[in-house]
Short mmCIF file of C-alpha atoms in Angstrom, two decimals:
data_model
loop_
_atom_site.label_atom_id
_atom_site.label_comp_id
_atom_site.label_asym_id
_atom_site.label_seq_id
_atom_site.Cartn_x
_atom_site.Cartn_y
_atom_site.Cartn_z
CA MET A 1 115.21 70.91 100.12
CA LEU A 2 118.92 71.51 99.89
CA LYS A 3 118.94 72.08 96.43
CA LEU A 4 116.77 75.14 96.68
CA LEU A 5 118.77 76.32 99.76
CA LEU A 6 121.52 76.60 97.55
CA ALA A 7 119.92 78.01 94.47
CA LEU A 8 118.71 80.97 97.16
CA VAL A 9 122.08 81.10 98.47
CA PHE A 10 123.72 81.46 95.24
CA LEU A 11 120.81 84.21 94.46
CA ALA A 12 122.26 86.38 97.29
CA PRO A 13 125.22 87.86 95.38
CA VAL A 14 123.67 88.29 92.10
CA CYS A 15 121.33 90.78 93.93
CA LEU A 16 124.60 93.22 94.35
CA VAL A 17 125.28 93.18 90.63
CA LYS A 18 124.59 96.28 88.89
CA ASN A 19 120.87 96.10 87.08
CA MET A 20 119.71 92.85 88.06
CA TRP A 21 116.36 93.67 89.65
CA TRP A 22 114.07 91.91 87.33
CA MET A 23 116.51 89.15 86.96
CA VAL A 24 116.46 88.27 90.52
CA GLN A 25 112.54 88.61 90.42
CA GLY A 26 112.23 86.22 87.40
CA LEU A 27 114.74 83.80 89.32
CA LEU A 28 112.69 83.77 92.27
CA PHE A 29 109.48 83.34 90.51
CA LEU A 30 110.99 80.29 88.86
CA LEU A 31 112.14 78.95 92.18
CA THR A 32 108.95 79.31 93.47
CA PHE A 33 107.25 77.23 90.70
CA MET A 34 109.70 74.45 91.12
CA PHE A 35 109.16 74.30 94.86
CA MET A 36 105.24 74.24 93.99
CA PHE A 37 105.76 70.99 92.21
CA MET A 38 107.69 69.49 94.90
CA ASN A 39 104.73 67.79 96.41
CA VAL A 40 104.36 66.91 100.14
CA PHE A 41 100.78 65.95 100.67
CA GLY A 42 101.57 62.94 103.22
CA THR A 43 101.30 63.51 107.17
CA PHE A 44 104.55 62.57 107.52
CA PHE A 45 108.32 64.47 106.09
CA GLY A 46 109.21 64.21 102.86
CA ASN A 47 112.11 65.63 100.68
CA LEU A 48 114.42 65.05 103.08
CA SER A 49 118.12 66.24 103.19
CA TYR A 50 120.57 66.34 105.91
CA PHE A 51 118.52 68.70 108.38
CA LEU A 52 115.73 69.89 106.61
CA GLY A 53 112.45 68.34 105.59
CA CYS A 54 109.16 69.06 104.66
CA ASP A 55 105.37 68.04 105.73
CA VAL A 56 102.14 70.05 104.57
CA LEU A 57 102.36 72.40 107.48
CA SER A 58 105.95 73.42 106.39
CA TYR A 59 105.00 73.35 102.58
CA GLY A 60 102.09 75.35 102.73
CA LEU A 61 104.25 78.08 104.66
CA ILE A 62 107.37 77.90 102.70
CA LEU A 63 105.37 78.15 99.51
CA LEU A 64 103.82 81.44 101.16
CA SER A 65 107.22 82.87 102.27
CA PHE A 66 108.52 82.50 98.19
CA TRP A 67 105.56 83.98 97.22
CA ILE A 68 105.45 86.69 99.34
CA CYS A 69 109.31 88.19 98.86
CA VAL A 70 108.63 87.71 95.35
CA LEU A 71 105.92 90.18 95.50
CA MET A 72 107.64 92.64 97.59
CA ILE A 73 110.01 92.89 95.24
CA THR A 74 107.18 93.44 92.59
CA ALA A 75 105.68 95.99 95.05
CA SER A 76 108.95 97.81 95.90
CA GLU A 77 109.81 99.20 92.29
CA SER A 78 110.07 102.87 93.67
CA VAL A 79 113.15 101.68 95.32
CA TYR A 80 114.44 100.40 92.15
CA ARG A 81 113.39 104.23 90.29
CA PHE A 82 115.04 106.03 92.89
CA LYS A 83 118.07 104.01 93.09
CA ASN A 84 117.51 104.02 96.77
CA TYR A 85 120.33 101.25 97.61
CA GLU A 86 118.00 98.73 95.37
CA GLY A 87 121.00 96.02 95.30
CA PHE A 88 121.51 96.10 99.35
CA PHE A 89 117.33 95.63 99.51
CA MET A 90 117.14 92.75 97.23
CA LEU A 91 119.80 91.29 99.23
CA MET A 92 117.85 91.92 102.51
CA ILE A 93 114.86 90.18 100.87
CA VAL A 94 116.59 87.56 99.45
CA VAL A 95 118.44 86.74 103.20
CA LEU A 96 115.46 86.91 104.62
CA LEU A 97 113.60 84.63 102.58
CA ILE A 98 116.44 81.90 103.01
CA LEU A 99 115.83 82.23 106.71
CA LEU A 100 112.30 81.83 106.81
CA PHE A 101 113.04 78.67 104.29
CA CYS A 102 115.19 76.97 106.80
CA THR A 103 112.97 78.03 109.63
CA PHE A 104 109.84 76.03 108.39
CA SER A 105 111.99 73.26 106.92
CA CYS A 106 114.73 72.51 109.54
CA MET A 107 113.27 69.26 111.69
CA ASN A 108 115.49 70.04 114.93
CA LEU A 109 113.63 72.57 117.45
CA PHE A 110 116.68 74.26 118.14
CA MET A 111 117.57 74.98 114.67
CA PHE A 112 114.09 76.36 114.44
CA TYR A 113 114.73 78.78 117.26
CA LEU A 114 118.29 79.79 115.97
CA PHE A 115 116.54 81.13 112.35
CA PHE A 116 113.22 81.91 114.49
CA GLU A 117 115.32 84.75 115.76
CA SER A 118 117.71 85.47 112.87
CA SER A 119 114.90 86.33 110.13
CA LEU A 120 114.30 89.51 112.82
CA ILE A 121 117.68 90.93 111.64
CA PRO A 122 116.66 91.42 108.24
CA THR A 123 113.18 92.88 108.78
CA LEU A 124 115.12 95.29 111.28
CA PHE A 125 116.99 96.44 108.31
CA LEU A 126 114.27 96.55 105.96
CA ILE A 127 112.47 99.01 108.42
CA LEU A 128 115.28 100.99 109.69
CA GLY A 129 116.55 101.44 106.05
CA TRP A 130 113.71 101.82 103.69
CA GLY A 131 111.38 102.83 106.53
CA TYR A 132 109.44 106.39 106.20
CA GLN A 133 109.50 108.45 109.48
CA PRO A 134 112.36 109.08 111.82
CA GLU A 135 110.02 107.12 114.44
CA ARG A 136 110.95 103.97 112.59
CA LEU A 137 114.05 103.53 114.90
CA GLN A 138 111.86 103.50 118.02
CA ALA A 139 109.86 100.96 116.13
CA GLY A 140 112.75 98.68 114.89
CA VAL A 141 113.58 98.81 119.16
CA TYR A 142 110.27 97.95 120.03
CA LEU A 143 110.26 94.92 117.74
CA LEU A 144 113.49 93.55 118.68
CA PHE A 145 112.89 94.13 122.34
CA TYR A 146 109.24 92.46 122.31
CA THR A 147 110.81 89.39 120.54
CA LEU A 148 113.87 89.18 122.29
CA LEU A 149 112.57 89.36 125.86
CA ALA A 150 109.85 86.87 125.24
CA SER A 151 111.98 84.42 123.53
CA LEU A 152 115.05 83.90 126.43
CA PRO A 153 112.60 81.43 128.13
CA LEU A 154 112.27 79.64 124.92
CA LEU A 155 115.81 78.89 124.76
CA VAL A 156 115.93 77.45 128.39
CA GLY A 157 112.78 75.73 127.63
CA ILE A 158 114.15 73.96 124.44
CA PHE A 159 117.24 73.09 126.12
CA TYR A 160 115.22 71.53 129.33
CA LEU A 161 113.11 69.57 126.77
CA GLY A 162 116.54 68.39 125.01
CA GLY A 163 117.73 67.02 128.34
CA LEU A 164 114.56 65.18 129.05
CA ASN A 165 114.15 63.48 125.58
CA GLN A 166 117.77 63.04 124.54
CA SER A 167 116.63 64.75 120.82
CA LEU A 168 115.17 67.75 119.62
CA TYR A 169 114.05 66.25 116.42
CA PHE A 170 110.50 67.13 115.83
CA PRO A 171 108.53 63.36 115.23
CA MET A 172 110.35 62.23 118.08
CA LEU A 173 109.09 64.88 120.57
CA SER A 174 105.65 64.26 120.44
CA GLY A 175 103.95 62.30 123.28
CA LEU A 176 106.16 63.65 125.96
CA PRO A 177 104.38 63.38 129.36
CA VAL A 178 105.30 66.89 130.35
CA SER A 179 102.98 68.96 132.52
CA ASN A 180 105.20 71.85 134.09
CA VAL A 181 103.76 75.28 134.15
CA LEU A 182 107.06 76.82 133.41
CA LEU A 183 107.97 74.87 130.70
CA TYR A 184 104.34 75.20 129.16
CA LEU A 185 105.09 79.18 129.76
CA SER A 186 108.48 79.36 128.43
CA LEU A 187 107.95 77.51 125.24
CA ILE A 188 104.72 79.01 124.20
CA LEU A 189 105.26 82.81 125.33
CA ALA A 190 107.67 83.73 122.41
CA PHE A 191 105.25 82.11 119.93
CA LEU A 192 102.41 84.58 121.57
CA VAL A 193 104.35 87.75 121.11
CA LYS A 194 105.01 86.78 117.58
CA MET A 195 101.69 86.04 116.63
CA PRO A 196 100.93 88.70 118.47
CA MET A 197 98.71 87.90 120.95
CA PHE A 198 96.31 90.79 122.39
CA LEU A 199 98.15 92.80 125.44
CA VAL A 200 101.68 92.17 123.67
CA HIS A 201 100.53 93.29 120.30
CA LEU A 202 101.60 96.78 120.38
CA TRP A 203 104.94 96.34 118.72
CA LEU A 204 102.75 95.24 115.48
CA PRO A 205 100.92 98.78 114.22
CA LYS A 206 104.33 100.59 115.15
CA ALA A 207 106.43 98.42 113.09
CA HIS A 208 103.74 98.54 110.16
CA VAL A 209 103.31 102.07 110.18
CA GLU A 210 107.08 102.98 109.84
CA ALA A 211 108.09 99.86 107.77
CA PRO A 212 108.15 100.27 103.72
CA VAL A 213 105.63 98.57 101.93
CA SER A 214 107.84 95.56 101.67
CA GLY A 215 108.39 95.16 105.59
CA SER A 216 104.78 95.38 106.17
CA MET A 217 103.98 92.55 103.43
CA ILE A 218 106.92 90.52 104.99
CA LEU A 219 105.62 90.99 108.87
CA ALA A 220 101.81 90.42 107.93
CA GLY A 221 102.37 87.93 105.31
CA VAL A 222 105.02 85.58 106.77
CA LEU A 223 106.42 86.78 110.08
CA LEU A 224 103.24 86.68 112.20
CA LYS A 225 102.67 83.21 111.19
CA LEU A 226 106.08 81.98 112.63
CA GLY A 227 104.17 82.29 116.01
CA GLY A 228 101.66 79.90 115.05
CA TYR A 229 103.59 77.57 113.15
CA GLY A 230 105.80 77.25 116.32
CA LEU A 231 102.65 76.88 118.38
CA LEU A 232 101.86 74.38 115.97
CA ARG A 233 104.88 72.40 116.36
CA VAL A 234 105.13 72.38 120.12
CA PHE A 235 101.91 71.44 121.20
CA SER A 236 102.83 67.85 120.77
CA VAL A 237 104.76 67.92 123.48
CA LEU A 238 102.46 70.26 125.40
CA LEU A 239 99.14 68.60 125.34
CA LEU A 240 98.63 67.77 128.89
CA SER A 241 99.57 71.32 129.92
CA GLY A 242 97.62 72.48 127.34
CA LEU A 243 94.29 70.71 128.52
CA MET A 244 94.87 72.42 131.61
CA PHE A 245 95.76 76.12 130.96
CA ASN A 246 94.73 76.71 127.37
CA TYR A 247 91.41 78.42 128.45
CA ILE A 248 93.28 81.55 129.42
CA TRP A 249 94.65 82.40 126.20
CA VAL A 250 91.47 81.54 124.25
CA GLY A 251 89.96 83.98 126.30
CA ILE A 252 92.45 86.99 125.90
CA SER A 253 92.49 86.18 122.12
CA LEU A 254 88.70 86.33 121.81
CA VAL A 255 88.14 89.38 124.16
CA GLY A 256 91.19 91.25 122.74
CA GLY A 257 90.03 90.38 118.96
CA VAL A 258 86.87 92.09 119.71
CA LEU A 259 88.48 95.18 121.51
CA VAL A 260 91.00 95.68 118.72
CA SER A 261 88.13 95.41 115.95
CA LEU A 262 86.68 98.40 117.93
CA MET A 263 90.20 100.34 117.76
CA CYS A 264 90.12 99.46 113.88
CA LEU A 265 87.07 101.76 113.64
CA ARG A 266 88.78 104.57 115.07
CA GLN A 267 91.68 104.73 112.88
CA THR A 268 92.44 107.39 110.22
CA ASP A 269 95.76 105.83 108.98
CA LEU A 270 95.28 102.90 106.46
CA LYS A 271 98.16 101.01 107.28
CA ALA A 272 97.13 101.48 111.02
CA LEU A 273 93.74 100.05 110.14
CA ILE A 274 94.82 96.74 108.35
CA ALA A 275 97.43 96.15 111.20
CA TYR A 276 95.31 96.36 113.83
CA SER A 277 92.81 93.76 111.49
CA SER A 278 95.83 91.39 111.28
CA VAL A 279 95.95 91.47 115.36
CA ALA A 280 92.29 90.71 115.37
CA HIS A 281 92.23 87.63 112.71
CA MET A 282 95.81 86.20 114.68
CA GLY A 283 93.29 86.75 117.73
CA ILE A 284 90.93 84.12 116.30
CA VAL A 285 94.23 81.91 115.01
CA LEU A 286 95.27 81.47 118.52
CA GLY A 287 91.66 81.03 120.10
CA GLY A 288 91.38 78.08 117.40
CA LEU A 289 95.05 76.35 117.76
CA MET A 290 94.68 76.62 121.76
CA THR A 291 91.56 74.28 121.48
CA LEU A 292 93.86 71.80 120.41
CA SER A 293 91.10 70.07 118.28
CA TYR A 294 91.57 68.85 114.76
CA TRP A 295 89.19 71.52 113.19
CA GLY A 296 90.82 73.91 115.18
CA PHE A 297 94.56 73.00 113.85
CA CYS A 298 93.69 72.97 110.35
CA GLY A 299 91.46 76.31 110.64
CA ALA A 300 94.48 78.09 112.05
CA PHE A 301 96.61 76.69 109.33
CA THR A 302 94.36 77.79 106.54
CA LEU A 303 93.72 81.05 107.81
CA MET A 304 97.46 81.99 108.09
CA ILE A 305 98.17 81.54 104.91
CA ALA A 306 94.89 83.31 103.67
CA HIS A 307 95.46 86.04 106.08
CA GLY A 308 99.04 86.23 104.75
CA LEU A 309 97.81 86.62 100.96
CA CYS A 310 94.82 88.96 101.72
CA SER A 311 96.82 91.46 104.52
CA SER A 312 99.71 91.95 102.17
CA GLY A 313 97.47 92.62 99.30
CA LEU A 314 95.84 95.35 101.31
CA PHE A 315 98.95 96.59 102.35
CA CYS A 316 99.99 96.83 98.58
CA LEU A 317 96.90 98.47 97.80
CA ALA A 318 97.05 101.33 100.71
CA ASN A 319 101.02 101.95 99.32
CA ILE A 320 99.62 102.48 95.67
CA SER A 321 97.25 105.22 97.21
CA TYR A 322 100.24 106.31 99.09
CA GLU A 323 102.58 106.94 95.87
CA ARG A 324 100.20 108.73 94.31
CA LEU A 325 98.76 110.90 97.26
CA GLY A 326 101.67 111.37 99.69
CA SER A 327 99.62 110.31 102.40
CA ARG A 328 98.43 107.49 104.24
CA SER A 329 95.56 109.40 106.09
CA LEU A 330 92.08 108.38 105.68
CA LEU A 331 91.15 112.55 105.39
CA ILE A 332 93.12 112.48 102.29
CA ASN A 333 92.68 109.39 100.75
CA ARG A 334 88.93 109.42 100.24
CA GLY A 335 86.64 109.52 96.97
CA LEU A 336 89.68 107.54 95.43
CA MET A 337 86.74 105.68 93.03
CA ASN A 338 87.07 109.21 91.37
CA PHE A 339 90.77 109.18 91.21
CA MET A 340 91.84 105.64 90.58
CA PRO A 341 88.67 103.99 89.17
CA SER A 342 89.90 100.98 88.26
CA MET A 343 91.77 100.10 91.63
CA THR A 344 88.59 100.33 93.19
CA LEU A 345 87.24 96.73 92.41
CA TRP A 346 90.57 95.71 93.80
CA TRP A 347 89.90 97.58 96.92
CA PHE A 348 86.45 95.94 96.68
CA LEU A 349 87.86 92.30 96.04
CA LEU A 350 90.35 92.26 98.78
CA SER A 351 88.29 93.94 101.56
CA SER A 352 85.47 91.32 101.02
CA CYS A 353 88.37 88.60 101.40
CA ASN A 354 89.48 90.38 104.57
CA MET A 355 85.96 90.27 106.04
CA ALA A 356 86.00 86.28 104.87
CA ALA A 357 83.24 86.49 101.89
CA PRO A 358 82.83 83.37 99.70
CA PRO A 359 84.91 82.25 97.72
CA SER A 360 87.81 83.20 99.69
CA LEU A 361 90.08 80.90 101.64
CA ASN A 362 89.21 83.08 104.71
CA LEU A 363 85.65 81.92 104.73
CA LEU A 364 86.65 77.98 105.00
CA SER A 365 89.19 78.72 107.80
CA GLU A 366 86.79 81.25 109.46
CA ILE A 367 84.00 78.13 109.66
CA SER A 368 86.62 75.67 111.06
CA LEU A 369 87.54 77.98 113.48
CA LEU A 370 84.37 78.82 114.76
CA ASN A 371 83.56 75.46 114.86
CA SER A 372 86.57 74.27 116.87
CA LEU A 373 85.69 77.39 119.15
CA VAL A 374 81.89 76.61 119.54
CA SER A 375 82.46 72.91 120.16
CA TRP A 376 84.87 73.60 122.55
CA THR A 377 82.85 75.77 124.81
CA TRP A 378 79.33 77.36 123.39
CA THR A 379 80.08 80.49 125.83
CA SER A 380 82.87 81.59 123.02
CA MET A 381 79.71 82.16 120.60
CA PHE A 382 79.22 85.96 122.38
CA MET A 383 82.50 87.05 121.07
CA LEU A 384 82.74 85.33 117.97
CA GLY A 385 79.69 86.78 116.78
CA LEU A 386 81.06 90.20 117.83
CA LEU A 387 84.45 89.91 116.25
CA SER A 388 82.71 88.43 112.67
CA PHE A 389 80.44 91.66 113.07
CA PHE A 390 83.07 94.14 114.03
CA SER A 391 85.26 92.47 111.20
CA ALA A 392 83.03 92.86 108.46
CA ALA A 393 82.10 96.94 110.20
CA TYR A 394 85.87 98.20 109.90
CA THR A 395 86.30 96.71 106.70
CA LEU A 396 83.54 98.13 105.17
CA TYR A 397 84.76 101.31 106.84
CA LEU A 398 87.92 101.19 105.14
CA TYR A 399 86.36 100.83 101.93
CA SER A 400 83.66 103.19 101.58
CA TYR A 401 85.45 105.64 103.41
CA SER A 402 88.33 105.53 100.99
CA GLN A 403 86.39 104.65 97.66
CA HIS A 404 83.43 106.75 98.24
CA GLY A 405 82.46 109.97 99.28
CA LYS A 406 83.92 113.74 98.33
CA ILE A 407 87.22 113.64 96.91
CA TYR A 408 90.07 115.66 98.83
CA SER A 409 90.16 119.10 96.95
CA GLY A 410 94.05 118.84 96.74
CA VAL A 411 93.67 115.83 94.36
CA TYR A 412 92.91 117.35 90.72
CA ALA A 413 93.83 114.68 88.43
CA CYS A 414 92.72 110.98 87.64
CA ALA A 415 95.22 108.29 87.57
CA SER A 416 95.28 104.97 86.60
CA GLY A 417 97.50 101.99 87.82
CA TYR A 418 100.79 100.33 86.28
CA VAL A 419 100.43 97.04 84.48
CA ARG A 420 102.83 96.33 87.67
CA GLU A 421 100.57 97.05 90.09
CA TYR A 422 97.28 95.20 88.75
CA LEU A 423 99.41 91.96 88.26
CA LEU A 424 100.79 92.07 91.86
CA LEU A 425 97.20 92.29 93.04
CA PHE A 426 95.95 89.68 90.83
CA LEU A 427 98.77 87.47 92.13
CA HIS A 428 97.59 87.97 95.76
CA TRP A 429 93.99 87.61 94.84
CA VAL A 430 94.10 84.54 92.67
CA PRO A 431 95.75 82.01 95.12
CA LEU A 432 93.66 83.53 97.65
CA ASN A 433 90.46 82.59 95.65
CA LEU A 434 91.51 79.31 93.70
CA LEU A 435 92.68 77.55 96.50
CA ILE A 436 89.59 76.84 98.23
CA LEU A 437 88.90 74.60 94.88
CA LYS A 438 91.70 72.59 95.87
CA SER A 439 91.65 72.89 99.93
CA GLU A 440 92.04 69.32 100.72
CA PRO A 441 95.87 70.02 101.71
CA CYS A 442 94.65 72.40 104.24
CA VAL A 443 92.26 70.79 105.90
CA LEU A 444 93.14 67.24 105.54
CA TRP A 445 96.81 66.96 106.86
CA LEU A 446 97.05 65.49 110.19
#
């Protein structure tokens, strides 16, 4: 793991050299492929170095981080084209990748906390530096304070665990007989905000709407997964308390998912719609996770990866339309089938993945999440049914409203995409639909 970390650290200064945009992108692709062949398909930690290690959970999420970060550089070509501080922009992406790599691969709970918090800083810079509207300052403050406020108790909880256990090493943490309500809340709250759970989700749509395409991609693709990853790690300690209190979070997540889906049906901003839909998806991930069942854990892990690719692809599509039309409003982005006929196929493919149509990875994960929740209590069926129905409803609304209908009269040309854009969408869609052919690592990892 250390060799990859060193490669990334030495890649950082290269970003600041003139005309190195494509070079950095190529090298990141190379690193991604190197990492892809460092197989970790056991239940134990492999690839150990001094403080880094990797099991299947980390492997999937690190690979996702690498992939999304490379695609961010591909998607943000307008930064390079308009010479908008492109060196610093790439530096931010590489620094963010280094921090995410360390977050997912470090073996110590305190180090995890450290990197978990510090990944906030480059994201903040991406939103503040390359966002669109002046409201991005407010969005950045929202993001910062929501996350920081909830994660202070986490730090105290981690120190308490360290005193109790004399070690914060992940494999040594499991099986602690802890059933303390305050400890349970403090260890879990930061991750619930990061997921984000309904009721503490308000920072997410704001941050997405103000962020540039790269900011949205990394937020939806990887940063929301930090919460799920943290929960999967700390629940080895909190099993006893979890069995007592988890029903609260399951309830909030499922009801919240349905309410957010109803909010999606009222959105007129493309990005806001996709952002709210990811809150609904994370609600079902949280519900499955909180059942503490094998199916729930596997389904949550798989849906985190599937949602990362799918949501990121949809943000790319929204940005492609935005770059042509200068607006993200659904009132202007309509009838796009006449304007960009070849993009409509990609809209269709990614929208169908978003509503968990086969053969996407979303389907596999949603089936196992439904399984875990219904076997936990059959009353969850009502909310799950509504959630599945509305998720199809708002995705169809997004697709049909933006692609069909009468074209906006201010648009009087026909545009096709660049090869770069088709490649970008292809690289989102292919892993999303081919990973289901080799889904054993996702569902047999415990």
